[in-house]
PDB file of C-alpha atoms in Angstrom:
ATOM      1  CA  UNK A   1     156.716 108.719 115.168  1.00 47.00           C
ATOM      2  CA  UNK A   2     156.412 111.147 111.981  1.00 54.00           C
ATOM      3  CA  UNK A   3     159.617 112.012 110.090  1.00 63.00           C
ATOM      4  CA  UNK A   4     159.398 116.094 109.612  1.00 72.00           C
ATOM      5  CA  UNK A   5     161.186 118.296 107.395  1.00 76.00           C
ATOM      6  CA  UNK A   6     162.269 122.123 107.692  1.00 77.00           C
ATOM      7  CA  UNK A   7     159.234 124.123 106.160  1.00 75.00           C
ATOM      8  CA  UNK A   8     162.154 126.428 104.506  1.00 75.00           C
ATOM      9  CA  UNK A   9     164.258 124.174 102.895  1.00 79.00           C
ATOM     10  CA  UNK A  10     162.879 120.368 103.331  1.00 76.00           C
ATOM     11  CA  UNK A  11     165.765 119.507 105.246  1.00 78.00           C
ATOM     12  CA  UNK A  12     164.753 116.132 107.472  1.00 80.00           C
ATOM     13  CA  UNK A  13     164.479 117.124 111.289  1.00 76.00           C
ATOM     14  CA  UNK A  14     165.316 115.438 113.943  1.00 77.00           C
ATOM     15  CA  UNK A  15     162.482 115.272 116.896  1.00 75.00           C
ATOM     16  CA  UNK A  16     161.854 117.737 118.936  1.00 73.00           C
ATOM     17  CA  UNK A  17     164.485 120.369 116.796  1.00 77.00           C
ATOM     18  CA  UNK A  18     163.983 123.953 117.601  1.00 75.00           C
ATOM     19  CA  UNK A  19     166.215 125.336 114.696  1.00 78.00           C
ATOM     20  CA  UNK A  20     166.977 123.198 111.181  1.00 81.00           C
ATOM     21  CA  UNK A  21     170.766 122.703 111.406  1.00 82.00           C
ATOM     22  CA  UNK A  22     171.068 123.024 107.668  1.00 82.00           C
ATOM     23  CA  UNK A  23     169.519 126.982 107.106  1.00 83.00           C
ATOM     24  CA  UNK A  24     168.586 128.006 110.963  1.00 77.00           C
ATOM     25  CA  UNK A  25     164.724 128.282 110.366  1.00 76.00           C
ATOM     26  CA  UNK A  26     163.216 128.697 113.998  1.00 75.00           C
ATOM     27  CA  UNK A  27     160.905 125.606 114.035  1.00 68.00           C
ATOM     28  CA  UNK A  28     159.087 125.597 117.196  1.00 59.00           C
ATOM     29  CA  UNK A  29     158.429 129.190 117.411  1.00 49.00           C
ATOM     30  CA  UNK A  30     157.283 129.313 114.165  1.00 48.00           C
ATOM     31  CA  UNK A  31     154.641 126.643 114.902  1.00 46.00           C
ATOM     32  CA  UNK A  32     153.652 127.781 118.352  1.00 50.00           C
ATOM     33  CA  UNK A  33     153.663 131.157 116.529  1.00 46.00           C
ATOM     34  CA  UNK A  34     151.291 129.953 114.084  1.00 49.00           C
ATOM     35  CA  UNK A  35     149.018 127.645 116.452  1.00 50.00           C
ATOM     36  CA  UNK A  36     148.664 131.135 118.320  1.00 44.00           C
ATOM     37  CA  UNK A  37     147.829 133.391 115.502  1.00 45.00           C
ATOM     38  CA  UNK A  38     145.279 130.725 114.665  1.00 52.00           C
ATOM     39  CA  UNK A  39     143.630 130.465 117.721  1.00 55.00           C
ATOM     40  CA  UNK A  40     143.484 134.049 118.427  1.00 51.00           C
ATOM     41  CA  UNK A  41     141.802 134.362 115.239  1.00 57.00           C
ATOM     42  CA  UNK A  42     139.007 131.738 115.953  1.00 61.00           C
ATOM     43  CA  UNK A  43     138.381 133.520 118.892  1.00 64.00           C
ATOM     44  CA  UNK A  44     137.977 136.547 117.546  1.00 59.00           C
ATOM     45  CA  UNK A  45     135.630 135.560 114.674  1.00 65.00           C
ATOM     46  CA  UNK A  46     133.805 133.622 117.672  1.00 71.00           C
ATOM     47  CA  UNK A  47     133.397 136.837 119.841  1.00 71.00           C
ATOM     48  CA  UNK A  48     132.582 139.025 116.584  1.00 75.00           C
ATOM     49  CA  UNK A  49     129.650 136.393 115.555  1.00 77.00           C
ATOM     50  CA  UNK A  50     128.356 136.163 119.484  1.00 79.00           C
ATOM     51  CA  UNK A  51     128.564 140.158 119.797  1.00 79.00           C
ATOM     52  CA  UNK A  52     126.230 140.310 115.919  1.00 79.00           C
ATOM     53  CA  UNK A  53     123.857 137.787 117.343  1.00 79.00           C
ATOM     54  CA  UNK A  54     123.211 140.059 120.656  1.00 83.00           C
ATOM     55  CA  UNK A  55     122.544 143.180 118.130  1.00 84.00           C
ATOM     56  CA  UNK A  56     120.256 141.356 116.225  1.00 83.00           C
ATOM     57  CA  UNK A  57     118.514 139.839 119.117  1.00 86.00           C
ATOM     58  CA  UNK A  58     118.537 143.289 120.914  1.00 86.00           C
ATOM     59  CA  UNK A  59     117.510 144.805 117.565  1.00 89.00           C
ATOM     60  CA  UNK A  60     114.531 141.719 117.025  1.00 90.00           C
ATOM     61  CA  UNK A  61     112.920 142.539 120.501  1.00 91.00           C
ATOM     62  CA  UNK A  62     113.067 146.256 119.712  1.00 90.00           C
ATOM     63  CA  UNK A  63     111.657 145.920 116.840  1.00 91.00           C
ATOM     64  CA  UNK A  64     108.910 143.113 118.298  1.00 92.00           C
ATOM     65  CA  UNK A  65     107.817 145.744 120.929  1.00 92.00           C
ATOM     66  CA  UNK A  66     107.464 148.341 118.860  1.00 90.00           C
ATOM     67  CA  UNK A  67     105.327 146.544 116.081  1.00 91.00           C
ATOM     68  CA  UNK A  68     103.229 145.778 119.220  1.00 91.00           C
ATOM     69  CA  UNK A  69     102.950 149.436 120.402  1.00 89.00           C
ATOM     70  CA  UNK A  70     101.642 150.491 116.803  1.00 86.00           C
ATOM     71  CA  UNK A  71     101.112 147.547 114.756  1.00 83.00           C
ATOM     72  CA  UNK A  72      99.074 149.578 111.901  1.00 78.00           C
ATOM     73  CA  UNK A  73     102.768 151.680 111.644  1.00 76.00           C
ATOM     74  CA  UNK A  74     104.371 148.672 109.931  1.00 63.00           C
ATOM     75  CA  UNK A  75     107.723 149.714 111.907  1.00 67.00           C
ATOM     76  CA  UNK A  76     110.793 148.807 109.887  1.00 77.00           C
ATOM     77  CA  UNK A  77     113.031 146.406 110.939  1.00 76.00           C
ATOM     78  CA  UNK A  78     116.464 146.850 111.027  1.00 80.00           C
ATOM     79  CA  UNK A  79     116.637 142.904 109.809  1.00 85.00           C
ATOM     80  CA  UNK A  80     115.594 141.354 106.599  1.00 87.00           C
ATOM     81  CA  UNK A  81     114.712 138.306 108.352  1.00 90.00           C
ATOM     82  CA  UNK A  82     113.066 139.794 111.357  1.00 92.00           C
ATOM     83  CA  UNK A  83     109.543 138.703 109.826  1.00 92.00           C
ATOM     84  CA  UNK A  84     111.080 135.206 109.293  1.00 93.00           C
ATOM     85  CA  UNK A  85     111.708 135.144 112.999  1.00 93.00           C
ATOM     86  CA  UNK A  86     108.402 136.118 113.852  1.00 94.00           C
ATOM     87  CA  UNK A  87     106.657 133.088 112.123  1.00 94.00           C
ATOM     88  CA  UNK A  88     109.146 130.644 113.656  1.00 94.00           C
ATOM     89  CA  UNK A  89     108.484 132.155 116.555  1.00 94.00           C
ATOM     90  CA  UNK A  90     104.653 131.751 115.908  1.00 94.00           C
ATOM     91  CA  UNK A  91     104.898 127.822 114.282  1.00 92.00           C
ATOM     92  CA  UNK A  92     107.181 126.584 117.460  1.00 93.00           C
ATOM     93  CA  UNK A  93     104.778 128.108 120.154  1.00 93.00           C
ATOM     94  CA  UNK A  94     101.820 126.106 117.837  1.00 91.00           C
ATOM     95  CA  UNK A  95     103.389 123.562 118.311  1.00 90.00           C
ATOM     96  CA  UNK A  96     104.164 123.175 121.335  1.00 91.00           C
ATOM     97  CA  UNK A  97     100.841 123.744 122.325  1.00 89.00           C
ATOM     98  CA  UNK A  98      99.642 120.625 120.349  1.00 86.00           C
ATOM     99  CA  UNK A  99     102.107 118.409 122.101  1.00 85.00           C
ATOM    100  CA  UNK A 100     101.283 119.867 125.698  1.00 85.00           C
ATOM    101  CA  UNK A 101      97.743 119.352 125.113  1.00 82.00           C
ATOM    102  CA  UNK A 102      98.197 116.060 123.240  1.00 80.00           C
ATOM    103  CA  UNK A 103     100.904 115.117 125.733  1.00 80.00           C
ATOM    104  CA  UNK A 104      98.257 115.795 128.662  1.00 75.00           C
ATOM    105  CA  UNK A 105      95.540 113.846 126.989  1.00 73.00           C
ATOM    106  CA  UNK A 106      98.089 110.596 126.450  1.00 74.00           C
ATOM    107  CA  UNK A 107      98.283 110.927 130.401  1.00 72.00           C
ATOM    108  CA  UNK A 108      94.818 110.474 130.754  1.00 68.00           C
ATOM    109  CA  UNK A 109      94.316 107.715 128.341  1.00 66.00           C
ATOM    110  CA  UNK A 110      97.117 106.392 130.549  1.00 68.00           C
ATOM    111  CA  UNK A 111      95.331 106.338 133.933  1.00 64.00           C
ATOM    112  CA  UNK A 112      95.011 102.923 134.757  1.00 51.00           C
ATOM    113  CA  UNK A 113      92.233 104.187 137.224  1.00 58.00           C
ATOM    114  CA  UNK A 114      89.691 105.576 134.306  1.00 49.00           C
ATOM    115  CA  UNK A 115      89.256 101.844 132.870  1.00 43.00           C
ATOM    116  CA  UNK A 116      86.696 102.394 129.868  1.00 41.00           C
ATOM    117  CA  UNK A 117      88.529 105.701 129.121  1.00 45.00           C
ATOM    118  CA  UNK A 118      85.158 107.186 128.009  1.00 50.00           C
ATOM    119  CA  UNK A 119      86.169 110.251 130.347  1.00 49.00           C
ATOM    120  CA  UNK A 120      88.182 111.511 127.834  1.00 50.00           C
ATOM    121  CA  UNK A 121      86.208 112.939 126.292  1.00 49.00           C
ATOM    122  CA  UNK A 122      84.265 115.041 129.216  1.00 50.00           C
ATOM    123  CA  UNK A 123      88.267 115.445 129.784  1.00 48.00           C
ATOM    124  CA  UNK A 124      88.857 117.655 126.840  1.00 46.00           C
ATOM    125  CA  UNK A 125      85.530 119.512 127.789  1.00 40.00           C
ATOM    126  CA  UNK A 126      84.097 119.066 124.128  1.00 42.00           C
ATOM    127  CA  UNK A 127      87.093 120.599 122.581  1.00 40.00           C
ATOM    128  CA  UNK A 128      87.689 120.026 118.967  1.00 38.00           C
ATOM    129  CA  UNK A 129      90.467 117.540 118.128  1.00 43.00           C
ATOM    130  CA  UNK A 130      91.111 115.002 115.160  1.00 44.00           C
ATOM    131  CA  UNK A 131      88.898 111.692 115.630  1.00 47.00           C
ATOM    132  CA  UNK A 132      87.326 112.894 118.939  1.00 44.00           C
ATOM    133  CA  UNK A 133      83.841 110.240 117.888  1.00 49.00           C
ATOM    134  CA  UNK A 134      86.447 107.229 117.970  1.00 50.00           C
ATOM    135  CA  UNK A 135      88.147 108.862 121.138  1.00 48.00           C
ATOM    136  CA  UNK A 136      85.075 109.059 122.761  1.00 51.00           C
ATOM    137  CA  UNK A 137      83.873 105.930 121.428  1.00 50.00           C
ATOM    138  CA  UNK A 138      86.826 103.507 122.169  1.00 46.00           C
ATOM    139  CA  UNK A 139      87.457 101.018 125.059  1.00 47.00           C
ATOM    140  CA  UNK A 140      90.654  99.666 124.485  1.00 57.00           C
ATOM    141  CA  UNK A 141      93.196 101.703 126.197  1.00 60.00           C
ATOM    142  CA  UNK A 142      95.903 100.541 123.755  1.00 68.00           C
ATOM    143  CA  UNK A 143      93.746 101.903 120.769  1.00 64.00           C
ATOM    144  CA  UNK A 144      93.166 105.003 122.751  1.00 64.00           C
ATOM    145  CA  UNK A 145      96.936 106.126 123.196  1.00 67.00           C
ATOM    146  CA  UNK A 146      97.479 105.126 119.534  1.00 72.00           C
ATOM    147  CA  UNK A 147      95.289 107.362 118.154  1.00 71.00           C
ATOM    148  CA  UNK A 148      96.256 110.299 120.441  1.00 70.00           C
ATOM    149  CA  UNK A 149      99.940 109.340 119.522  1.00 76.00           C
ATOM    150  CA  UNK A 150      99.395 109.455 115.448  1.00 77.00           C
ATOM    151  CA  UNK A 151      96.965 112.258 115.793  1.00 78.00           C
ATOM    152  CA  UNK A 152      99.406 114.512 117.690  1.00 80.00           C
ATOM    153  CA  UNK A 153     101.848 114.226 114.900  1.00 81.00           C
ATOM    154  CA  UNK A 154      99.402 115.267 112.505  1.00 84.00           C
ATOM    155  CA  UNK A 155      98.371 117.813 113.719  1.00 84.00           C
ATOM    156  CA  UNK A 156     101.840 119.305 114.450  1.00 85.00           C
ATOM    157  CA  UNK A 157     102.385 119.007 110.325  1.00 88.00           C
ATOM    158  CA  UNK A 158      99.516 120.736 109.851  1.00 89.00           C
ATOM    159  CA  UNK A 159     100.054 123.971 112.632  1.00 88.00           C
ATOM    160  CA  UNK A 160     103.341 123.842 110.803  1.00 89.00           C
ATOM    161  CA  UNK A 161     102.151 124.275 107.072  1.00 91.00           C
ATOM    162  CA  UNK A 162      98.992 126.568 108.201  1.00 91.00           C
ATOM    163  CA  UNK A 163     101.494 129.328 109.313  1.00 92.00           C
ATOM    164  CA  UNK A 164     103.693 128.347 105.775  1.00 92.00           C
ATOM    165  CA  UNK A 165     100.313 128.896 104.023  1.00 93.00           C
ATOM    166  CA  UNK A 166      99.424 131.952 105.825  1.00 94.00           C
ATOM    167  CA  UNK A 167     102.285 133.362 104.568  1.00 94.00           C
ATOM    168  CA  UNK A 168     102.630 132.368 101.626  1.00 94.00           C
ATOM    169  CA  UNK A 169      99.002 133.457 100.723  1.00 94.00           C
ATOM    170  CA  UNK A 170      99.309 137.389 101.850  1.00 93.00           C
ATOM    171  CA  UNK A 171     102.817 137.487  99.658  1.00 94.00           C
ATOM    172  CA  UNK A 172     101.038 135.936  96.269  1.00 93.00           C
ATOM    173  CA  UNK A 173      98.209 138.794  97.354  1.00 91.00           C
ATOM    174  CA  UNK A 174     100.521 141.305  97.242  1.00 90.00           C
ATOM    175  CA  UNK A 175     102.070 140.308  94.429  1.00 90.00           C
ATOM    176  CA  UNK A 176      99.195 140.349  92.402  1.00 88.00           C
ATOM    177  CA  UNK A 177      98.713 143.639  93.433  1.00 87.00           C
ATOM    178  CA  UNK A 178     102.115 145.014  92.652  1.00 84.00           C
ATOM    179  CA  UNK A 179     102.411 143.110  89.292  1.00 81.00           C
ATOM    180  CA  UNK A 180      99.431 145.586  87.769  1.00 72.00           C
ATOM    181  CA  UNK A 181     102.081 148.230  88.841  1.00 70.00           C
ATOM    182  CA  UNK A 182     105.246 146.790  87.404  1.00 77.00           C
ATOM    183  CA  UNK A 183     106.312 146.656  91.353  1.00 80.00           C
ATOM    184  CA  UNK A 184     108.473 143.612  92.940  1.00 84.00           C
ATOM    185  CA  UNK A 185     108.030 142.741  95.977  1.00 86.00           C
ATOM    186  CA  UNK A 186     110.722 141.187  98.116  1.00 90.00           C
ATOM    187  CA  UNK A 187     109.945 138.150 100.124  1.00 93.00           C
ATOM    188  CA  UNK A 188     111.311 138.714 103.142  1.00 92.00           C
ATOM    189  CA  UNK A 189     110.528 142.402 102.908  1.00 90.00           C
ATOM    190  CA  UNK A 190     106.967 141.329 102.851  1.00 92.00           C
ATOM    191  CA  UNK A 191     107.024 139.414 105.393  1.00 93.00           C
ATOM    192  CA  UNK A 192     108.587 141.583 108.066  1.00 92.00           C
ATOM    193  CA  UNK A 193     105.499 143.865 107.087  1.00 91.00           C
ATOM    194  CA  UNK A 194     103.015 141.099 107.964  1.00 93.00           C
ATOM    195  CA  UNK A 195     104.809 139.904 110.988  1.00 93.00           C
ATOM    196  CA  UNK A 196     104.278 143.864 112.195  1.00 91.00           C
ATOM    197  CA  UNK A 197     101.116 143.753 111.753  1.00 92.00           C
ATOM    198  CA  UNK A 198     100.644 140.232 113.037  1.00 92.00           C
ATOM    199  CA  UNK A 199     103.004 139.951 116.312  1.00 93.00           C
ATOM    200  CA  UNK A 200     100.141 140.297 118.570  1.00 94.00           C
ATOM    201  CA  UNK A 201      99.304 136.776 117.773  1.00 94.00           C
ATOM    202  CA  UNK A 202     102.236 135.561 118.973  1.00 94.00           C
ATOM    203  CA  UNK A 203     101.571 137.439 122.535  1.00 95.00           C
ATOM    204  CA  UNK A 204      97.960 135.429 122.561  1.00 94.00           C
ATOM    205  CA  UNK A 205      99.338 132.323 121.368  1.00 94.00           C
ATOM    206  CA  UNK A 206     101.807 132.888 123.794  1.00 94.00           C
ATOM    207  CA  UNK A 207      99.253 132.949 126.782  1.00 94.00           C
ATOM    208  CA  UNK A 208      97.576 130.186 125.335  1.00 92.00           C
ATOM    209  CA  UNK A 209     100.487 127.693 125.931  1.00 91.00           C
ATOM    210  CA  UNK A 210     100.776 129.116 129.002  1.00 93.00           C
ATOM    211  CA  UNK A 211      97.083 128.437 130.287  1.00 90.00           C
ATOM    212  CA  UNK A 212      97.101 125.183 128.137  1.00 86.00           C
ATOM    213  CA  UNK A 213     100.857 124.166 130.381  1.00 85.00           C
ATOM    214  CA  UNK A 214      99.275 125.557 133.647  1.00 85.00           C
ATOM    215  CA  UNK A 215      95.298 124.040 133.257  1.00 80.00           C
ATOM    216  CA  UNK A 216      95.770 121.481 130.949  1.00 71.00           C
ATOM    217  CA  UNK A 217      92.654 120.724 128.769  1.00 64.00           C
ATOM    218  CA  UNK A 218      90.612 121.881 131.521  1.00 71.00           C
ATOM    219  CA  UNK A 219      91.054 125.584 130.329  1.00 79.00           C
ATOM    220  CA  UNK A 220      90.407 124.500 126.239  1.00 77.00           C
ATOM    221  CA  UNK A 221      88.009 126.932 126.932  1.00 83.00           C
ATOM    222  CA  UNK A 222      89.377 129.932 127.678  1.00 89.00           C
ATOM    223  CA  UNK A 223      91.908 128.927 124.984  1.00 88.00           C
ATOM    224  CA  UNK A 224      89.283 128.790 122.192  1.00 88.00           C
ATOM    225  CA  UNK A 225      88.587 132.309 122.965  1.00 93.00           C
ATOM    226  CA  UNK A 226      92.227 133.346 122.800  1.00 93.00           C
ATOM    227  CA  UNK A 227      92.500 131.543 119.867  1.00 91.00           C
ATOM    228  CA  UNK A 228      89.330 132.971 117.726  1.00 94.00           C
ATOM    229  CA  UNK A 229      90.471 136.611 118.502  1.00 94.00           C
ATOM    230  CA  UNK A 230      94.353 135.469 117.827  1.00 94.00           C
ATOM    231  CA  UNK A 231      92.565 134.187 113.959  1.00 92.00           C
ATOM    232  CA  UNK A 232      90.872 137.457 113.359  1.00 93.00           C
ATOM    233  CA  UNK A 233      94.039 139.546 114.513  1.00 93.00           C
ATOM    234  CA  UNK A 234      96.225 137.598 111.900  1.00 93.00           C
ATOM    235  CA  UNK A 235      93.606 137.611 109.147  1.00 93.00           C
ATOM    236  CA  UNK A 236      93.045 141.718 110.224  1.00 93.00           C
ATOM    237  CA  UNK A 237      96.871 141.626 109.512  1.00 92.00           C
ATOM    238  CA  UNK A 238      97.280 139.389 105.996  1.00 93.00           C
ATOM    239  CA  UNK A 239      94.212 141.888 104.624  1.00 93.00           C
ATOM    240  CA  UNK A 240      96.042 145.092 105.842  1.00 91.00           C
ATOM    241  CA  UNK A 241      99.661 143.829 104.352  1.00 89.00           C
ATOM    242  CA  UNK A 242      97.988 143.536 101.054  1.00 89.00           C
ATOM    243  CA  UNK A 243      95.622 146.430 100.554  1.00 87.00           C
ATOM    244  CA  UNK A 244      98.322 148.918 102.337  1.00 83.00           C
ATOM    245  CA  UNK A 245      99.979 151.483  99.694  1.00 74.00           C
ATOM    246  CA  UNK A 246      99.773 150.462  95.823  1.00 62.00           C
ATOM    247  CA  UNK A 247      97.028 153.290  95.295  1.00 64.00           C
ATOM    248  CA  UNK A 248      96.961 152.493  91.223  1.00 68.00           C
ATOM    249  CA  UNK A 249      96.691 149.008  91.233  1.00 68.00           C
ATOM    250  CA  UNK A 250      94.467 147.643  88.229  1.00 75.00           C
ATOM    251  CA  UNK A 251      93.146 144.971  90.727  1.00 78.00           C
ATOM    252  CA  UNK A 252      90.612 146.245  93.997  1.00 83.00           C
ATOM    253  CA  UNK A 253      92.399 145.145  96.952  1.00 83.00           C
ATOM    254  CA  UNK A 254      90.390 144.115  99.117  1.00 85.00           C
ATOM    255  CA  UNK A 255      88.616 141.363  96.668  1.00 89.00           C
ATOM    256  CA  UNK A 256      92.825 140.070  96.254  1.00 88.00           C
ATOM    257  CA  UNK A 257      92.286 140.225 100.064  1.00 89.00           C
ATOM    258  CA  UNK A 258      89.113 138.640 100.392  1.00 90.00           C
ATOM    259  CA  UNK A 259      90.957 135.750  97.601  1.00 91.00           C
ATOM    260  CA  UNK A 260      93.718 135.020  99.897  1.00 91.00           C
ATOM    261  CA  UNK A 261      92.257 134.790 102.974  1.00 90.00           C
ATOM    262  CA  UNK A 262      89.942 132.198 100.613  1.00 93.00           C
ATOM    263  CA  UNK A 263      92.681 130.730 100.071  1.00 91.00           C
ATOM    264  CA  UNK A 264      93.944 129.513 103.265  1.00 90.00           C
ATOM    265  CA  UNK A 265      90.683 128.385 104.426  1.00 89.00           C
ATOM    266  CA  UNK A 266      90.939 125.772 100.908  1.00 92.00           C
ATOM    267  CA  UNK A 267      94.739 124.368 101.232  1.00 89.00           C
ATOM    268  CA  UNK A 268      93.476 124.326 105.676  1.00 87.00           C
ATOM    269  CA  UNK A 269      90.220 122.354 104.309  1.00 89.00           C
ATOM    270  CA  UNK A 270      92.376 120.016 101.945  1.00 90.00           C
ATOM    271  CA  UNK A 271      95.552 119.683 104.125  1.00 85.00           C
ATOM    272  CA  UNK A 272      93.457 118.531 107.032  1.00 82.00           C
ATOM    273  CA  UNK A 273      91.796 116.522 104.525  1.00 83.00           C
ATOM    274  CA  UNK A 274      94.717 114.617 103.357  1.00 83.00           C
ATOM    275  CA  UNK A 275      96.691 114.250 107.001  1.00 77.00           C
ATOM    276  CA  UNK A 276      93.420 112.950 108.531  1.00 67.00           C
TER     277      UNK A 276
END
């Protein structure tokens, strides 16, 4: 049992004591007092912080529609971090598709009733995935499902730093740009103008899980089409970001375009490279 002690004057209390006998100090109330004041305040910062979340969500979706409306308007957004959002938004749903489709392909390898495992590959209906000769080529079922196991994880990396490198291309464009003007360019500003003009992407990537969840590999190709006009919509987007406004710049912008877009392509070419 802890000793306690009036808060006013230190004087020890006995348990349980509402008042301190030696200067009258309300004890209890005080504390119960406080205990409320406290929780009524977490509450309140808790209701204040759920309430700003719902704005900004209501605000994001507004914002997401409208960029998919009129993409070429570069809408604002309300948020800074909108455009951050976006490309989350874009890297999960990449991912996810790599573990469906890798997840439905360790299935396969895991059918005790294909016992070479050579349908695999008329499985994936000549889609193109990481080691696909020694997928096709292997007869051991245990060196199948390890090599769809450490590929999948790969590949996830590299979905992941593709979008970073997307990204991170178009800004360093326009930065170029904007440096021959004496110009900054904010980050995040930046990329809440890509993400407008890129948001369709995540609509097509979007469809692409879902036919990928529904089909499995079966519809890889109907995918492949989604996903070759989902690359030229987000490359028509990084070139657009970049040449857009910045009429004086010392640079032409589309060859700063034509550089970045370059650029991907090489750290794609020497990522995949060094994760495969």
């Amino acid at each position: 049992m802890s000793t306690k002690f009036c808060p006013k004057c230190g004087n020890q209390l006995k348990e349980g004591a509402k008042f301190c006998p030696k200067c009258g100090a309300q004890i209890a109330q005080n504390a119960q007092a406080n205990t409320a004041s406290n929780n009524g305040q977490a509450q309140a910062a808790t209701n204040e912080n759920v309430e700003k979340a719902k704005q900004m969500s209501s605000s994001y979706f507004t914002w997401f529609l409208d960029t998919i409306k009129a993409p070429s308007k570069a809408v604002k957004a309300e948020n800074k971090y909108f455009g951050l959002v976006s490309f989350i938004i874009s890297a999960v749903i990449s991912v996810l598709m790599s573990v469906t489709f890798f997840g439905k392909l360790y299935d396969v390898a895991n059918n005790p009733s294909s016992p070479d495992f050579k349908g695999i590959a008329n499985y994936i209906n000549g889609a193109i995935i990481v080691q696909l000769e020694r997928l096709g080529n292997a007869y051991s079922k245990t060196d199948i499902l390890n090599t769809i196991s450490s590929t999948a994880g790969k590949v996830d990396l590299l979905v992941f730093l593709m979008v970073v490198a997307f990204v991170l291309a178009g800004f360093i464009g326009k930065q170029i740009i904007s440096k021959s003007e004496n110009k900054k360019v904010d980050f995040f500003q930046y990329m809440n103008k890509l993400a407008a003009f890129t948001n369709i992407s995540n609509i097509l990537l979007l469809v692409s899980l879902i036919a990928l969840f529904v089909q499995g590999a079966y519809a890889v190709g109907f995918i492949f089409i989604v996903l070759i006009i989902t690359w030229i919509n987000s490359f028509n987007g990084l070139t657009y970001s970049i040449v857009s406004g910045n009429e004086n710049s010392k640079f032409d912008k589309l060859h700063v375009a034509g550089l970045a877009i370059l650029a991907v392509y090489v750290v794609l070419y020497v990522l995949f490279k060094v994760l495969v």
